[in-house]
Short mmCIF file of C-alpha atoms in Angstrom, two decimals:
data_model
loop_
_atom_site.label_atom_id
_atom_site.label_comp_id
_atom_site.label_asym_id
_atom_site.label_seq_id
_atom_site.Cartn_x
_atom_site.Cartn_y
_atom_site.Cartn_z
CA MET A 637 38.48 50.27 -62.33
CA VAL A 638 35.85 47.56 -62.55
CA ILE A 639 37.27 45.59 -59.59
CA SER A 640 37.40 48.70 -57.50
CA GLU A 641 33.72 49.34 -58.17
CA GLN A 642 32.92 45.70 -57.25
CA GLN A 643 34.72 46.11 -53.96
CA LYS A 644 32.76 49.27 -53.27
CA LEU A 645 29.56 47.39 -54.01
CA PHE A 646 30.54 44.54 -51.67
CA PHE A 647 31.06 46.93 -48.80
CA ARG A 648 27.68 48.46 -49.56
CA LEU A 649 26.15 44.97 -49.26
CA LYS A 650 27.92 44.50 -45.96
CA ARG A 651 26.48 47.73 -44.64
CA GLU A 652 23.02 47.17 -46.15
CA PRO A 653 22.26 43.42 -45.91
CA LYS A 654 18.59 43.91 -46.80
CA VAL A 655 18.19 44.37 -50.51
CA SER A 656 15.17 46.01 -52.01
CA CYS A 657 13.29 44.35 -54.85
CA LYS A 658 12.90 47.72 -56.56
CA PRO A 659 15.63 48.58 -59.04
CA GLN A 660 17.67 51.53 -57.83
CA VAL A 661 20.08 53.91 -59.42
CA SER A 662 23.20 54.95 -57.60
CA GLN A 663 23.50 58.43 -56.22
CA GLN A 664 26.42 59.16 -58.64
CA HIS A 665 24.29 58.12 -61.60
CA GLU A 666 21.48 60.53 -60.68
CA GLU A 667 23.91 63.38 -60.51
CA ASP A 668 25.42 62.48 -63.87
CA SER A 669 22.02 62.17 -65.51
CA GLY A 670 21.09 65.63 -64.42
CA GLY A 671 17.54 64.51 -63.82
CA GLY A 672 16.96 64.32 -67.56
CA GLY A 673 16.64 60.61 -67.68
CA SER A 674 19.78 59.95 -69.72
CA VAL A 675 21.98 57.13 -68.51
CA SER A 676 25.63 57.64 -67.81
CA PRO A 677 27.86 55.18 -69.67
CA THR A 678 30.03 54.82 -66.58
CA LEU A 679 28.07 52.48 -64.14
CA GLN A 680 24.49 51.29 -63.57
CA THR A 681 23.39 49.13 -60.60
CA HIS A 682 20.19 47.06 -60.13
CA PHE A 683 19.11 45.32 -56.83
CA LEU A 684 16.68 42.47 -57.42
CA LYS A 685 15.25 40.26 -54.66
CA ALA A 686 12.93 37.23 -54.72
CA THR A 687 11.89 34.71 -52.10
CA CYS A 688 14.87 32.45 -52.75
CA VAL A 689 17.13 34.40 -55.08
CA TYR A 690 18.34 37.94 -55.54
CA PHE A 691 21.00 39.30 -57.86
CA VAL A 692 23.28 42.30 -57.89
CA ILE A 693 24.16 43.13 -61.49
CA ILE A 694 26.82 45.62 -62.54
CA HIS A 695 27.25 46.54 -66.17
CA SER A 696 29.17 49.19 -68.07
CA ASP A 697 29.95 49.98 -71.66
CA ALA A 698 32.86 47.57 -71.64
CA LEU A 699 31.92 44.95 -68.99
CA LEU A 700 28.83 43.02 -67.86
CA CYS A 701 29.29 40.60 -64.90
CA CYS A 702 27.26 38.98 -62.10
CA VAL A 703 28.57 40.25 -58.81
CA ALA A 704 26.23 38.45 -56.32
CA ALA A 705 23.65 35.68 -56.43
CA VAL A 706 21.76 34.09 -53.53
CA CYS A 707 20.65 30.46 -54.04
CA CYS A 708 17.75 28.63 -52.46
CA ALA A 709 18.53 27.44 -48.91
CA GLN A 710 19.99 24.00 -48.26
CA SER A 711 19.04 22.18 -45.06
CA VAL A 712 21.25 20.43 -42.50
CA THR A 713 20.21 18.40 -39.46
CA ALA A 714 22.53 18.34 -36.45
CA VAL A 715 22.54 16.44 -33.16
CA TYR A 716 22.09 18.30 -29.89
CA ASN A 717 25.33 19.17 -28.07
CA GLN A 718 27.42 17.87 -31.00
CA THR A 719 29.33 19.95 -33.59
CA ILE A 720 27.26 21.33 -36.46
CA ALA A 721 28.93 21.05 -39.89
CA VAL A 722 27.40 23.60 -42.29
CA PRO A 723 28.72 23.07 -45.85
CA CYS A 724 29.39 25.97 -48.19
CA ASN A 725 27.79 25.43 -51.59
CA LYS A 726 27.16 21.77 -50.65
CA GLY A 727 30.91 21.27 -50.31
CA ALA A 728 31.66 22.11 -53.96
CA PRO A 729 35.20 23.36 -54.79
CA PRO A 730 35.52 27.15 -54.56
CA PRO A 731 36.13 29.24 -57.70
CA SER A 732 39.70 29.61 -58.88
CA ASP A 733 39.67 33.39 -58.37
CA LEU A 734 38.33 33.18 -54.80
CA MET A 735 39.23 36.12 -52.64
CA PHE A 736 37.55 35.26 -49.31
CA VAL A 737 34.57 33.52 -47.74
CA LYS A 738 32.33 35.12 -45.20
CA TRP A 739 29.81 33.32 -42.93
CA LYS A 740 26.85 35.11 -41.45
CA TYR A 741 23.56 34.11 -39.80
CA GLU A 742 20.00 35.31 -39.50
CA LYS A 743 19.26 36.85 -36.12
CA ASP A 744 15.97 36.46 -34.24
CA ASP A 745 14.79 39.83 -35.51
CA GLY A 746 15.56 38.88 -39.13
CA SER A 747 18.68 40.99 -39.47
CA ALA A 748 22.04 39.52 -40.51
CA GLY A 749 24.82 38.88 -38.05
CA ASP A 750 28.47 38.32 -39.02
CA LEU A 751 30.31 35.21 -37.83
CA LEU A 752 33.73 35.00 -39.49
CA VAL A 753 35.77 35.71 -42.63
CA LYS A 754 38.28 33.31 -44.22
CA GLN A 755 40.96 35.07 -46.33
CA VAL A 756 42.41 32.93 -49.09
CA ARG A 757 45.76 34.56 -49.61
CA SER A 758 46.70 34.92 -45.97
CA GLN A 759 44.88 31.72 -44.87
CA GLN A 760 43.67 33.67 -41.88
CA THR A 761 40.27 33.32 -40.26
CA THR A 762 38.88 36.38 -38.58
CA VAL A 763 35.99 35.87 -36.14
CA LEU A 764 33.58 38.76 -36.47
CA ALA A 765 30.94 37.54 -34.03
CA THR A 766 30.70 39.36 -30.72
CA ASP A 767 27.90 37.27 -29.16
CA ALA A 768 27.84 33.63 -27.94
CA TYR A 769 29.00 32.42 -31.35
CA ALA A 770 32.40 34.07 -30.91
CA GLN A 771 33.77 31.07 -28.94
CA ARG A 772 31.93 28.38 -30.87
CA VAL A 773 32.54 28.96 -34.58
CA SER A 774 35.38 27.93 -36.88
CA VAL A 775 35.85 26.92 -40.51
CA ASP A 776 36.86 23.55 -41.93
CA PRO A 777 39.28 22.97 -44.86
CA SER A 778 36.40 22.92 -47.35
CA LEU A 779 35.30 26.37 -46.11
CA GLY A 780 32.32 24.91 -44.24
CA LEU A 781 31.17 26.42 -40.96
CA LEU A 782 31.66 24.45 -37.71
CA ILE A 783 29.57 25.30 -34.67
CA ARG A 784 30.42 23.51 -31.42
CA HIS A 785 27.89 22.40 -28.77
CA ALA A 786 24.76 22.56 -30.87
CA SER A 787 21.64 23.85 -29.14
CA LEU A 788 18.11 24.62 -30.21
CA LEU A 789 19.11 28.27 -30.50
CA ASP A 790 21.16 27.23 -33.53
CA GLN A 791 18.02 26.37 -35.48
CA ARG A 792 18.29 29.23 -37.95
CA THR A 793 19.70 30.05 -41.41
CA PHE A 794 23.47 30.40 -41.90
CA THR A 795 24.78 31.91 -45.14
CA CYS A 796 28.11 31.32 -46.87
CA MET A 797 29.16 34.34 -48.96
CA VAL A 798 31.79 33.43 -51.56
CA VAL A 799 33.58 36.51 -52.89
CA SER A 800 35.76 36.07 -55.98
CA ALA A 801 37.27 38.45 -58.49
CA SER A 802 34.27 37.93 -60.74
CA ASN A 803 31.29 37.09 -58.49
CA ILE A 804 29.78 37.37 -55.06
CA LEU A 805 27.71 34.22 -54.38
CA GLU A 806 25.63 33.43 -51.28
CA PHE A 807 24.59 29.93 -50.19
CA PRO A 808 22.08 29.88 -47.32
CA VAL A 809 21.76 26.72 -45.19
CA ALA A 810 18.85 26.09 -42.80
CA VAL A 811 19.98 24.21 -39.68
CA ALA A 812 17.73 21.96 -37.61
CA VAL A 813 18.89 20.44 -34.28
CA THR A 814 17.45 17.15 -33.01
CA LYS A 815 17.77 15.36 -29.69
CA GLU A 816 16.40 11.97 -28.75
CA PRO A 817 14.75 11.68 -25.31
CA SER A 818 17.28 11.50 -22.52
CA SER A 819 15.09 8.88 -20.86
CA VAL A 820 11.77 7.11 -21.29
CA GLN A 821 10.28 5.80 -18.07
CA VAL A 822 6.99 5.23 -16.33
CA MET A 823 6.47 7.21 -13.14
CA ASP A 824 3.85 6.99 -10.39
CA LYS A 825 3.00 3.36 -11.15
CA SER A 826 0.07 1.93 -9.24
CA ASP A 827 0.47 -1.08 -6.98
CA ALA A 828 -2.80 -2.58 -8.20
CA LEU A 829 -5.81 -1.90 -10.40
CA GLN A 830 -9.35 -1.72 -9.02
CA GLU A 831 -12.10 -3.76 -10.61
CA ASP A 832 -14.81 -1.66 -12.29
CA LYS A 833 -13.10 1.55 -11.16
CA LEU A 834 -10.92 3.95 -13.11
CA SER A 835 -7.38 3.24 -11.90
CA THR A 836 -4.11 4.93 -12.85
CA VAL A 837 -1.61 2.60 -14.54
CA GLY A 838 1.17 5.18 -14.55
CA THR A 839 2.62 8.24 -16.25
CA CYS A 840 5.03 7.70 -19.15
CA VAL A 841 7.62 10.46 -19.51
CA ALA A 842 9.89 11.02 -22.53
CA ALA A 843 12.24 13.73 -21.28
CA GLU A 844 14.23 16.47 -23.04
CA ALA A 845 13.72 15.80 -26.74
CA ASN A 846 13.53 17.80 -29.95
CA PRO A 847 11.20 17.54 -31.63
CA ALA A 848 8.88 16.37 -28.89
CA ALA A 849 8.46 12.59 -28.64
CA ILE A 850 5.08 10.98 -29.30
CA ILE A 851 3.79 8.62 -26.60
CA ALA A 852 1.29 5.80 -27.08
CA TRP A 853 0.07 2.97 -24.83
CA MET A 854 -0.42 -0.73 -25.50
CA LYS A 855 -1.96 -3.66 -23.63
CA ASN A 856 -0.66 -7.12 -24.43
CA GLY A 857 0.92 -5.72 -27.57
CA GLU A 858 -2.27 -4.11 -28.88
CA PRO A 859 -2.69 -0.30 -29.09
CA LEU A 860 -4.94 1.30 -26.52
CA VAL A 861 -7.37 3.92 -27.79
CA ALA A 862 -8.85 6.43 -25.36
CA ASP A 863 -12.64 6.26 -25.17
CA GLY A 864 -13.15 8.55 -22.19
CA LYS A 865 -14.65 5.72 -20.10
CA ALA A 866 -12.74 2.44 -19.89
CA VAL A 867 -9.51 3.97 -21.24
CA LEU A 868 -8.46 7.51 -20.39
CA ILE A 869 -5.18 8.95 -21.74
CA THR A 870 -4.06 12.41 -20.58
CA PRO A 871 -1.14 13.89 -22.57
CA SER A 872 1.08 16.76 -21.46
CA LEU A 873 3.91 18.73 -23.05
CA LYS A 874 6.39 20.98 -21.24
CA VAL A 875 9.14 23.05 -22.87
CA ASP A 876 12.23 24.00 -20.90
CA PRO A 877 12.53 27.80 -21.27
CA ALA A 878 16.31 27.63 -20.94
CA THR A 879 17.08 24.86 -23.47
CA GLY A 880 13.90 24.72 -25.54
CA LEU A 881 13.81 20.93 -25.13
CA SER A 882 10.41 19.27 -24.84
CA THR A 883 9.29 16.73 -22.24
CA THR A 884 6.26 14.69 -23.22
CA SER A 885 4.10 12.99 -20.59
CA SER A 886 1.12 10.66 -20.91
CA THR A 887 -0.98 9.32 -18.03
CA LEU A 888 -2.95 6.12 -18.60
CA GLN A 889 -6.06 5.26 -16.59
CA VAL A 890 -8.11 2.11 -17.20
CA THR A 891 -11.21 0.46 -15.81
CA ALA A 892 -9.98 -3.09 -15.17
CA ASP A 893 -11.72 -6.42 -14.86
CA ARG A 894 -10.42 -9.60 -13.24
CA GLN A 895 -8.99 -10.89 -16.53
CA ASP A 896 -6.60 -7.93 -16.58
CA GLY A 897 -4.67 -9.46 -13.70
CA GLY A 898 -2.12 -10.96 -16.13
CA SER A 899 -2.11 -8.15 -18.68
CA VAL A 900 1.11 -6.35 -19.66
CA PHE A 901 0.81 -2.61 -20.23
CA SER A 902 3.50 -0.90 -22.33
CA CYS A 903 4.52 2.69 -22.96
CA VAL A 904 5.78 3.38 -26.51
CA SER A 905 7.83 6.52 -27.22
CA THR A 906 8.35 7.43 -30.90
CA HIS A 907 10.95 10.04 -31.88
CA LEU A 908 11.83 10.65 -35.54
CA GLY A 909 10.85 7.08 -36.36
CA ALA A 910 12.80 5.48 -33.49
CA ARG A 911 10.73 3.57 -30.90
CA GLN A 912 11.44 2.91 -27.24
CA VAL A 913 9.14 0.48 -25.44
CA VAL A 914 8.83 0.22 -21.66
CA ASP A 915 6.93 -2.87 -20.45
CA LEU A 916 5.34 -2.83 -17.01
CA GLU A 917 5.04 -5.80 -14.73
CA PRO A 918 1.49 -7.23 -14.63
CA PHE A 919 -0.74 -5.53 -12.07
CA PRO A 920 -2.90 -7.44 -9.61
CA VAL A 921 -6.57 -6.57 -9.89
CA HIS A 922 -8.25 -5.89 -6.55
CA TYR A 923 -11.91 -6.65 -6.06
CA PRO A 924 -14.09 -7.00 -2.97
CA PRO A 925 -15.24 -10.38 -1.60
CA GLU A 926 -18.48 -11.76 -2.98
CA ARG A 927 -18.58 -15.15 -1.28
CA LEU A 928 -17.66 -16.23 2.23
CA SER A 929 -17.20 -19.78 3.55
CA LEU A 930 -16.53 -21.29 6.97
CA LEU A 931 -14.54 -24.53 7.25
CA VAL A 932 -14.41 -26.81 10.28
CA LEU A 933 -11.08 -28.61 10.54
CA PRO A 934 -10.19 -31.40 10.68
CA ASP A 935 -12.77 -32.91 8.35
CA GLY A 936 -14.95 -35.68 9.65
CA PRO A 937 -16.56 -36.32 13.03
CA VAL A 938 -15.33 -34.20 15.93
CA VAL A 939 -14.71 -36.26 19.04
CA GLU A 940 -15.21 -34.72 22.43
CA GLY A 941 -11.88 -33.54 23.84
CA SER A 942 -10.23 -32.83 20.49
CA ASN A 943 -9.21 -29.45 19.06
CA VAL A 944 -11.26 -27.79 16.31
CA THR A 945 -10.11 -25.04 13.95
CA LEU A 946 -12.60 -22.66 12.34
CA ARG A 947 -11.29 -21.14 9.08
CA CYS A 948 -13.06 -18.25 7.37
CA GLN A 949 -12.32 -17.83 3.66
CA ALA A 950 -13.37 -15.15 1.14
CA ASP A 951 -12.90 -14.87 -2.62
CA GLY A 952 -11.74 -11.22 -2.67
CA ASN A 953 -8.34 -10.04 -3.86
CA PRO A 954 -6.34 -9.47 -1.81
CA PRO A 955 -7.89 -12.04 0.54
CA PRO A 956 -9.29 -10.43 3.71
CA GLN A 957 -7.10 -10.89 6.77
CA SER A 958 -9.44 -9.73 9.50
CA PHE A 959 -12.61 -11.54 10.56
CA TYR A 960 -15.18 -11.73 13.31
CA PHE A 961 -15.81 -15.22 14.69
CA HIS A 962 -19.13 -15.66 16.46
CA ILE A 963 -18.47 -18.20 19.24
CA GLN A 964 -21.46 -19.14 21.42
CA GLY A 965 -22.85 -15.63 21.63
CA GLN A 966 -19.51 -13.81 21.64
CA ARG A 967 -18.02 -11.90 18.68
CA ILE A 968 -14.25 -12.33 18.58
CA LEU A 969 -12.08 -10.21 16.27
CA VAL A 970 -9.13 -11.99 14.63
CA GLU A 971 -6.68 -9.72 12.76
CA GLY A 972 -3.93 -10.86 10.43
CA ALA A 973 -5.26 -14.42 10.24
CA ASP A 974 -8.29 -16.32 9.00
CA SER A 975 -8.53 -19.03 11.68
CA TYR A 976 -9.72 -19.50 15.24
CA THR A 977 -9.04 -22.68 17.29
CA LEU A 978 -11.33 -24.24 19.88
CA SER A 979 -9.28 -26.35 22.29
CA GLY A 980 -10.62 -29.50 23.95
CA VAL A 981 -14.21 -29.13 22.74
CA SER A 982 -16.95 -30.65 24.82
CA ARG A 983 -20.46 -31.68 23.87
CA ARG A 984 -21.60 -28.27 25.03
CA ALA A 985 -19.58 -26.72 22.18
CA ALA A 986 -21.92 -28.21 19.57
CA GLY A 987 -24.03 -25.70 17.69
CA GLU A 988 -23.92 -23.01 15.02
CA TYR A 989 -20.77 -20.97 14.45
CA LYS A 990 -20.47 -17.88 12.25
CA CYS A 991 -17.79 -15.70 10.74
CA SER A 992 -18.04 -12.31 9.06
CA LEU A 993 -15.74 -9.73 7.47
CA ALA A 994 -14.27 -7.23 9.90
CA ASP A 995 -14.78 -4.37 7.43
CA ASN A 996 -18.20 -5.61 6.30
CA PRO A 997 -19.93 -7.42 9.17
CA THR A 998 -23.11 -7.85 7.13
CA MET A 999 -21.35 -10.44 4.96
CA GLU A 1000 -21.36 -13.57 7.10
CA THR A 1001 -21.62 -17.33 6.83
CA SER A 1002 -22.26 -20.14 9.29
CA GLN A 1003 -21.45 -23.78 9.94
CA THR A 1004 -22.92 -26.28 12.40
CA LEU A 1005 -20.49 -28.10 14.67
CA ALA A 1006 -21.40 -31.57 15.86
CA VAL A 1007 -19.40 -33.11 18.71
CA SER A 1008 -19.39 -36.88 19.09
CA TYR A 1009 -19.34 -38.30 22.61
CA LEU A 1010 -19.88 -41.60 24.40
CA ASP A 1011 -20.54 -42.17 28.12
CA LEU A 1012 -20.44 -45.72 29.50
CA SER A 1013 -21.24 -47.01 32.96
CA LEU A 1014 -20.82 -50.65 34.00
CA ILE A 1015 -22.30 -52.39 37.03
CA PRO A 1016 -20.37 -54.00 38.60
CA THR A 1017 -16.91 -52.61 37.80
CA GLY A 1018 -13.37 -53.47 38.71
CA ARG A 1019 -12.36 -56.87 40.09
CA VAL A 1020 -15.27 -59.18 40.77
CA VAL A 1021 -14.85 -62.46 42.74
CA LYS A 1022 -17.58 -65.10 42.55
CA LYS A 1023 -17.96 -68.71 43.58
CA VAL A 1024 -18.44 -71.48 41.12
CA GLY A 1025 -22.16 -71.94 40.51
CA ASP A 1026 -23.09 -68.32 41.34
CA SER A 1027 -25.01 -66.31 38.81
CA PHE A 1028 -23.46 -63.24 37.29
CA SER A 1029 -24.71 -60.44 34.99
CA VAL A 1030 -23.33 -57.08 33.96
CA LYS A 1031 -25.47 -54.03 33.34
CA MET A 1032 -24.07 -51.46 30.96
CA GLU A 1033 -25.56 -48.01 30.47
CA LYS A 1034 -24.47 -45.73 27.62
CA ASN A 1035 -25.07 -42.12 26.63
CA SER A 1036 -23.82 -41.18 23.18
CA SER A 1037 -24.26 -38.52 20.48
CA GLY A 1038 -25.33 -41.20 17.99
CA ASP A 1039 -25.95 -44.87 17.65
CA ALA A 1040 -23.18 -46.77 19.46
CA SER A 1041 -22.44 -50.43 19.02
CA VAL A 1042 -21.16 -52.43 22.00
CA VAL A 1043 -18.62 -55.22 21.68
CA TRP A 1044 -17.60 -57.42 24.60
CA THR A 1045 -14.25 -59.13 24.76
CA LYS A 1046 -12.77 -61.71 27.04
CA ASP A 1047 -9.01 -62.10 26.99
CA GLU A 1048 -8.96 -59.98 23.85
CA ARG A 1049 -11.48 -62.21 22.03
CA PRO A 1050 -15.04 -61.13 21.20
CA VAL A 1051 -17.75 -62.74 23.35
CA GLU A 1052 -21.45 -62.33 23.95
CA GLU A 1053 -22.76 -60.00 26.63
CA PRO A 1054 -21.92 -61.59 30.01
CA ARG A 1055 -25.16 -63.20 31.32
CA LEU A 1056 -23.96 -66.19 33.31
CA PRO A 1057 -26.56 -68.06 35.45
CA SER A 1058 -23.95 -70.51 36.76
CA LEU A 1059 -20.32 -69.48 36.84
CA GLN A 1060 -17.62 -71.94 35.90
CA PHE A 1061 -13.86 -71.58 36.13
CA ALA A 1062 -13.76 -71.09 32.34
CA HIS A 1063 -15.69 -67.84 32.70
CA ALA A 1064 -12.83 -66.16 34.53
CA GLY A 1065 -10.91 -63.55 32.59
CA VAL A 1066 -10.43 -59.89 31.77
CA TYR A 1067 -13.24 -58.25 29.85
CA SER A 1068 -11.82 -54.68 29.45
CA PRO A 1069 -9.59 -52.75 29.10
CA VAL A 1070 -6.49 -54.50 27.65
CA ILE A 1071 -2.87 -53.53 26.96
CA THR A 1072 -2.00 -54.24 23.35
CA GLY A 1073 1.74 -53.54 23.48
CA LEU A 1074 4.68 -52.51 25.62
CA THR A 1075 7.86 -51.63 23.73
CA LYS A 1076 11.11 -49.77 24.12
CA ARG A 1077 13.52 -48.06 21.77
CA PRO A 1078 16.76 -46.11 22.21
CA ALA A 1079 16.45 -42.36 22.57
CA GLU A 1080 18.69 -39.86 20.78
CA ASP A 1081 20.85 -39.96 23.88
CA ALA A 1082 22.28 -43.51 23.89
CA LYS A 1083 21.98 -43.67 27.67
CA GLN A 1084 18.21 -43.20 27.55
CA GLU A 1085 15.36 -45.50 26.55
CA VAL A 1086 11.85 -44.56 25.39
CA LEU A 1087 9.13 -46.86 26.76
CA SER A 1088 5.76 -47.00 24.98
CA CYS A 1089 2.64 -48.57 26.46
CA GLU A 1090 -0.41 -49.00 24.21
CA ALA A 1091 -3.88 -49.95 25.42
CA GLU A 1092 -7.45 -50.15 24.16
CA GLY A 1093 -10.45 -49.20 26.22
CA VAL A 1094 -13.46 -46.92 26.61
CA PRO A 1095 -13.60 -44.68 28.58
CA GLU A 1096 -10.01 -43.57 28.21
CA PRO A 1097 -7.77 -45.68 30.47
CA ARG A 1098 -5.35 -44.21 32.96
CA PHE A 1099 -1.67 -45.21 32.91
CA HIS A 1100 0.69 -45.93 35.79
CA TRP A 1101 4.36 -46.88 35.54
CA SER A 1102 6.46 -48.62 38.14
CA ILE A 1103 9.35 -46.26 37.42
CA SER A 1104 9.62 -42.51 37.10
CA GLY A 1105 10.38 -41.11 33.67
CA THR A 1106 10.73 -37.85 31.80
CA ASN A 1107 9.44 -36.38 28.52
CA GLU A 1108 5.99 -37.82 29.16
CA GLU A 1109 3.76 -38.04 26.04
CA ARG A 1110 0.18 -39.29 25.76
CA SER A 1111 -2.51 -39.56 23.10
CA TYR A 1112 -5.99 -41.04 22.83
CA SER A 1113 -8.04 -41.49 19.68
CA ASN A 1114 -10.88 -43.84 18.74
CA GLY A 1115 -10.47 -45.95 21.89
CA ARG A 1116 -6.72 -46.38 21.45
CA ALA A 1117 -4.38 -44.86 24.07
CA VAL A 1118 -0.59 -44.47 23.92
CA HIS A 1119 1.65 -43.37 26.79
CA ARG A 1120 5.42 -42.79 26.46
CA ILE A 1121 8.15 -42.00 28.98
CA THR A 1122 11.93 -41.68 28.77
CA VAL A 1123 14.07 -43.49 31.37
CA VAL A 1124 17.80 -43.86 32.13
CA PRO A 1125 18.42 -47.50 33.20
CA LYS A 1126 21.47 -47.77 35.43
CA PHE A 1127 21.07 -51.54 35.88
CA ASN A 1128 18.78 -54.32 34.70
CA LEU A 1129 15.22 -53.87 35.94
CA THR A 1130 11.63 -54.81 35.22
CA VAL A 1131 9.25 -51.95 34.36
CA THR A 1132 5.49 -52.40 34.73
CA CYS A 1133 2.77 -50.49 32.86
CA SER A 1134 -0.70 -50.55 34.41
CA VAL A 1135 -3.91 -49.27 32.80
CA SER A 1136 -7.37 -48.95 34.28
CA ASN A 1137 -10.78 -47.37 33.85
CA GLN A 1138 -14.14 -47.91 35.52
CA LEU A 1139 -14.50 -51.17 33.61
CA GLY A 1140 -11.27 -52.73 34.88
CA GLY A 1141 -7.57 -52.72 34.29
CA ASP A 1142 -4.57 -54.52 32.80
CA VAL A 1143 -0.87 -54.88 33.57
CA MET A 1144 2.16 -55.61 31.40
CA SER A 1145 5.87 -55.55 32.22
CA ILE A 1146 9.11 -55.26 30.26
CA ASN A 1147 12.73 -55.91 31.21
CA VAL A 1148 15.05 -52.97 30.66
CA SER A 1149 18.79 -53.56 30.63
CA SER A 1150 21.51 -50.99 31.08
CA GLY A 1151 23.43 -52.82 28.36
CA GLY A 1152 20.78 -52.10 25.76
CA SER A 1153 19.13 -55.58 25.40
CA TRP A 1154 15.48 -56.22 26.38
CA SER A 1155 12.80 -58.90 26.57
CA LEU A 1156 9.01 -58.96 26.92
CA ASN A 1157 7.16 -60.84 29.68
CA ILE A 1158 3.45 -60.92 30.28
CA CYS A 1159 2.34 -60.97 33.87
CA PRO A 1160 0.21 -64.10 34.44
CA ALA A 1161 -2.24 -62.25 36.66
CA ARG A 1162 -4.45 -59.32 35.64
CA THR A 1163 -6.18 -57.09 38.07
CA SER A 1164 -9.67 -57.11 36.58
CA ALA A 1165 -10.96 -60.64 36.41
CA LEU A 1166 -13.99 -62.67 37.18
#
């Protein structure tokens, strides 16, 4: 009779999951008492409820037993999308007179929802759930509840009801579901930071986590603290309405200086004590030019006829690549380069040159170009024939950009200025210009020879060869002239190199052999002689 009444009470609990804290008397007892306040010796029931514990006590004249007790909730933490294992009574062995175990859960509105029942005798598990839990719940050998594919909707209280012949015990378990961020990355990174301006470093995003990740920023390993001026950190939190997962974002803006060019900024995501650090590559710091300079290349004196390069340089970052060059009253725009070349400058090219920034023409600098030149005139010139005993003098006029020293040579040896009142045969000779060398070497093609004739003289001497050649090359610098040609000798021949200017001339010859051997002969006669 007692067990039958316990079973009736259990089914009442099933129908009325919410238990009042106020003691109640069963409807049968009120009828038996007749309203007179006497208590029937047959059965008396009390429903007691507290925050953590409530009891259902049944007593009679012959029997007093605890039918149901609810213990304080245990907590379990599960991993998102994994299987949740909810232990019953912390995994303790069930009572020896166990009849069945029932699992239920607390719905969003606070009411109880049934999940499943595990019968001991038949070893059958009956799923009672009719919602999304119907396909996800099962029971393990220790009577614990298994819930597949954990989600944030599973963060609620699940209760294990253990029904035995002597007791009905309930063990609530609070479930929490965690998920580490699916990714931590920095989006919308800047290409560069601006000096003395608030620039965005990037936005750090820790996606799809529970609980939400915490994001902090560091520079060179030191924490950055927002001050609203030099450091501005803007946090953001978004919750996916479908999954409940949180995505944390943090945008860092800094006012940089030039020393920040090598700094390493880092985003630090912290989730349940675990840290993920994302280091960014150092940013260049851009700043406008403050100083401008104009270089004249090559360094040193500029000789008339040479090429001159003007190079404009600025200290900005990135370096400017567009300039205006002010060339003798004209403003020339050069884009994508910092240089402008003057070819074959003359003495008229001397003067002040300027350059300025294309995007800020008011910032300009200047440099003075000096061009060195030397004009010589000699009276008489060329070949002069005199009789022994005649007087002879040479008048030389010069026009130069600076002080010029004059050196006279006779047969390649320095002599005094020719002032000869009575000519003798010993005065004959060549005074200028002179050939200093005539050489040959094999070309890359073994059938060809490269002939080189070198001479000294001012003004620049002119060259003439007795044979036609190809790949002609010439140069003249500081009074020294070189002329090269390439020839194909088909037989042994003598090649003559002649040089001349208004002061005179010189001749030298070389033997060229088709077999590859050669010799040097100096012609005994020169064309410019006294």
